[in-house]
Amino acid sequence: MILIFVFLSGSVPTCLFPLTTRTNGGDEHLFTDTERNLTSTKMEAADLHLNIDYVGTSGTVLSPEQKAALQTSLVIQQNRYKFHRIYFWGKILGIKDDYFIAQGTQRDEMAECKTLYSKDCVNWGLLPPATKAMREKSKLAKGRFTGDPSHEFEHVQTKKSADGEEGHEEGRNEEDRLASVIAEIDEDVKIVPRAAFIKTPTGETLSNRCFEGLSVSEAAKLCSYMHFREPKALFEKTLLQKANLDKSIDFLDTVEEDIPKGCWSLQFERGSGLVTLRSLWWNGFVFFHVPGSRRFGHVYVGIGEKNLDLPFMFQTHIKKHLSAWYVQQAAINQVENERRMKEAELLWNQQIAMMEAQKEEQKRIQEEQMRQQQAPPGKQKNLVNSKFMRRETKNNTRSRLEVGSPEGLGKRKKNKKREVQKGKQEEKHQDPPREKY
């Protein structure tokens, strides 16, 4: 360990940060703690004692002896296999012994990844890469891991050859099954925050040095987390769905699209200072992220068996919620129906009252018409429409007077003469003015 001292003016020497060495392909580089924090992600060996505490609420605990052994042995394995970075992946529980798993990556973390296993956190072995055929055969094994890598699981398939003779296929040992289960877990639930990695024009997947963590609002959304594997659903999207995607950071599948809906449990801890995601497919997988920082990682501690009953569990859970929802909707519909029935009844009563009023009006008009018909010819009068007829006659008279027709001019002259004569008569009947004394 090398210490750097900076002499400040008027002050004593101050120790900034200790330097650690990291080997990359035989070349030694010096990194300060500040720079390591800028580039450190996941469960790296250097920060294992800090990152393991973030998943402590999920029951993932390592003893001080295991932490010390892992921090030492993982650095040795990193130098041995020339890894760019090495991570603590988790622990698979066995009947006799447990398997501690670590993964080492090169600069392109998605392309090159090797898996190591150990039973004592000191001696490590390299697992073979899991092929598709190996994974299919390992699915036939049932039961828990024993803790013995050389143990062969009991399932043996028998096949008939072309000659009709029966031949048997040898079963896989536990080491191959362990590699297959780890590969399957990585494919299903290995996730990273959005923009934590970028894809270069050359196709490499590198750590994004500009990533400063998700905000609290972004960390609460499942669409902010992506599967760290080759995309599957991304190629099925239309051009319209890809219009708002950034090719450099949105090159992975989001967790939000996983089936069934609700297979991830997102929770905030320490207020909003820590967000954790737990997988319901693989019980024991926990992902953590500190919003506003570059700290994130995941760990798996379980028996290595997938929860295949999850869809049926969701079905029962959904049925319970649906039954409660149906009861609630039935109550809401009942109240709504009662309100609508009252409104319809009120409207119907109003219509009936209007119809009765119209019938009474028609009856009254008929009675008036009968009275007019029974009256003598000289005294018949349209009592029903008298006001309306007078109004119409007056309006028609005005309209004719307004128009410059001969009838209108003649009537205006007669009206003027009548007004003049009426004025003269009024002057005659007026009393003479009294004299003033």
PDB file of N, CA and C in Angstrom, residues 13 15 22 32 42 66 71 89 92 184 231 243 263 286 324 355 383 436:
ATOM      1  N   PRO A  13       1.093  17.916   6.772  1.00  0.00           N
ATOM      2  CA  PRO A  13       0.805  16.980   5.697  1.00  0.00           C
ATOM      3  C   PRO A  13      -0.485  16.219   5.965  1.00  0.00           C
ATOM      4  N   CYS A  15      -3.078  13.113   4.673  1.00  0.00           N
ATOM      5  CA  CYS A  15      -3.184  11.879   3.890  1.00  0.00           C
ATOM      6  C   CYS A  15      -4.508  11.881   3.151  1.00  0.00           C
ATOM      7  N   ARG A  22      -4.355  -2.741  -9.189  1.00  0.00           N
ATOM      8  CA  ARG A  22      -5.218  -3.663  -9.897  1.00  0.00           C
ATOM      9  C   ARG A  22      -4.487  -4.141 -11.132  1.00  0.00           C
ATOM     10  N   THR A  32      -7.005   5.360  -6.933  1.00  0.00           N
ATOM     11  CA  THR A  32      -7.378   5.884  -5.628  1.00  0.00           C
ATOM     12  C   THR A  32      -8.756   5.362  -5.270  1.00  0.00           C
ATOM     13  N   LYS A  42     -21.490  -3.418  -8.666  1.00  0.00           N
ATOM     14  CA  LYS A  42     -21.784  -4.794  -8.264  1.00  0.00           C
ATOM     15  C   LYS A  42     -21.035  -5.159  -6.982  1.00  0.00           C
ATOM     16  N   GLN A  66     -15.674 -15.439   6.691  1.00  0.00           N
ATOM     17  CA  GLN A  66     -15.967 -15.603   5.268  1.00  0.00           C
ATOM     18  C   GLN A  66     -15.666 -14.325   4.495  1.00  0.00           C
ATOM     19  N   GLN A  71     -12.363 -11.668   0.487  1.00  0.00           N
ATOM     20  CA  GLN A  71     -11.627 -10.495   0.028  1.00  0.00           C
ATOM     21  C   GLN A  71     -10.194 -10.843  -0.353  1.00  0.00           C
ATOM     22  N   TRP A  89     -20.786 -13.566  -6.471  1.00  0.00           N
ATOM     23  CA  TRP A  89     -22.098 -13.827  -7.082  1.00  0.00           C
ATOM     24  C   TRP A  89     -23.139 -14.258  -6.064  1.00  0.00           C
ATOM     25  N   ILE A  92     -25.003 -21.058  -3.140  1.00  0.00           N
ATOM     26  CA  ILE A  92     -26.018 -22.086  -3.359  1.00  0.00           C
ATOM     27  C   ILE A  92     -25.913 -23.094  -2.221  1.00  0.00           C
ATOM     28  N   GLU A 184     -28.653 -20.243 -15.830  1.00  0.00           N
ATOM     29  CA  GLU A 184     -30.092 -19.998 -15.928  1.00  0.00           C
ATOM     30  C   GLU A 184     -30.521 -18.845 -15.034  1.00  0.00           C
ATOM     31  N   PRO A 231     -30.518  -9.207 -25.576  1.00  0.00           N
ATOM     32  CA  PRO A 231     -31.956  -8.890 -25.576  1.00  0.00           C
ATOM     33  C   PRO A 231     -32.765  -9.901 -26.377  1.00  0.00           C
ATOM     34  N   ALA A 243     -38.876   4.362 -31.116  1.00  0.00           N
ATOM     35  CA  ALA A 243     -38.594   5.743 -31.519  1.00  0.00           C
ATOM     36  C   ALA A 243     -37.949   6.543 -30.392  1.00  0.00           C
ATOM     37  N   CYS A 263     -43.785 -10.576 -11.021  1.00  0.00           N
ATOM     38  CA  CYS A 263     -42.758 -11.539 -10.600  1.00  0.00           C
ATOM     39  C   CYS A 263     -41.576 -10.850  -9.927  1.00  0.00           C
ATOM     40  N   VAL A 286     -31.597 -11.192  -4.718  1.00  0.00           N
ATOM     41  CA  VAL A 286     -31.852  -9.823  -4.271  1.00  0.00           C
ATOM     42  C   VAL A 286     -30.939  -8.884  -5.045  1.00  0.00           C
ATOM     43  N   ALA A 324     -62.591  -9.910  -4.328  1.00  0.00           N
ATOM     44  CA  ALA A 324     -62.789  -8.674  -3.565  1.00  0.00           C
ATOM     45  C   ALA A 324     -63.154  -7.521  -4.488  1.00  0.00           C
ATOM     46  N   MET A 355     -97.880  15.396 -19.434  1.00  0.00           N
ATOM     47  CA  MET A 355     -98.940  14.816 -20.257  1.00  0.00           C
ATOM     48  C   MET A 355    -100.316  15.103 -19.665  1.00  0.00           C
ATOM     49  N   LEU A 383    -112.917  32.867 -27.610  1.00  0.00           N
ATOM     50  CA  LEU A 383    -112.343  33.210 -26.316  1.00  0.00           C
ATOM     51  C   LEU A 383    -110.980  32.583 -26.099  1.00  0.00           C
ATOM     52  N   LYS A 436    -105.595  87.500 -13.332  1.00  0.00           N
ATOM     53  CA  LYS A 436    -104.826  87.743 -12.124  1.00  0.00           C
ATOM     54  C   LYS A 436    -105.187  89.108 -11.561  1.00  0.00           C
TER      55      LYS A 436
END
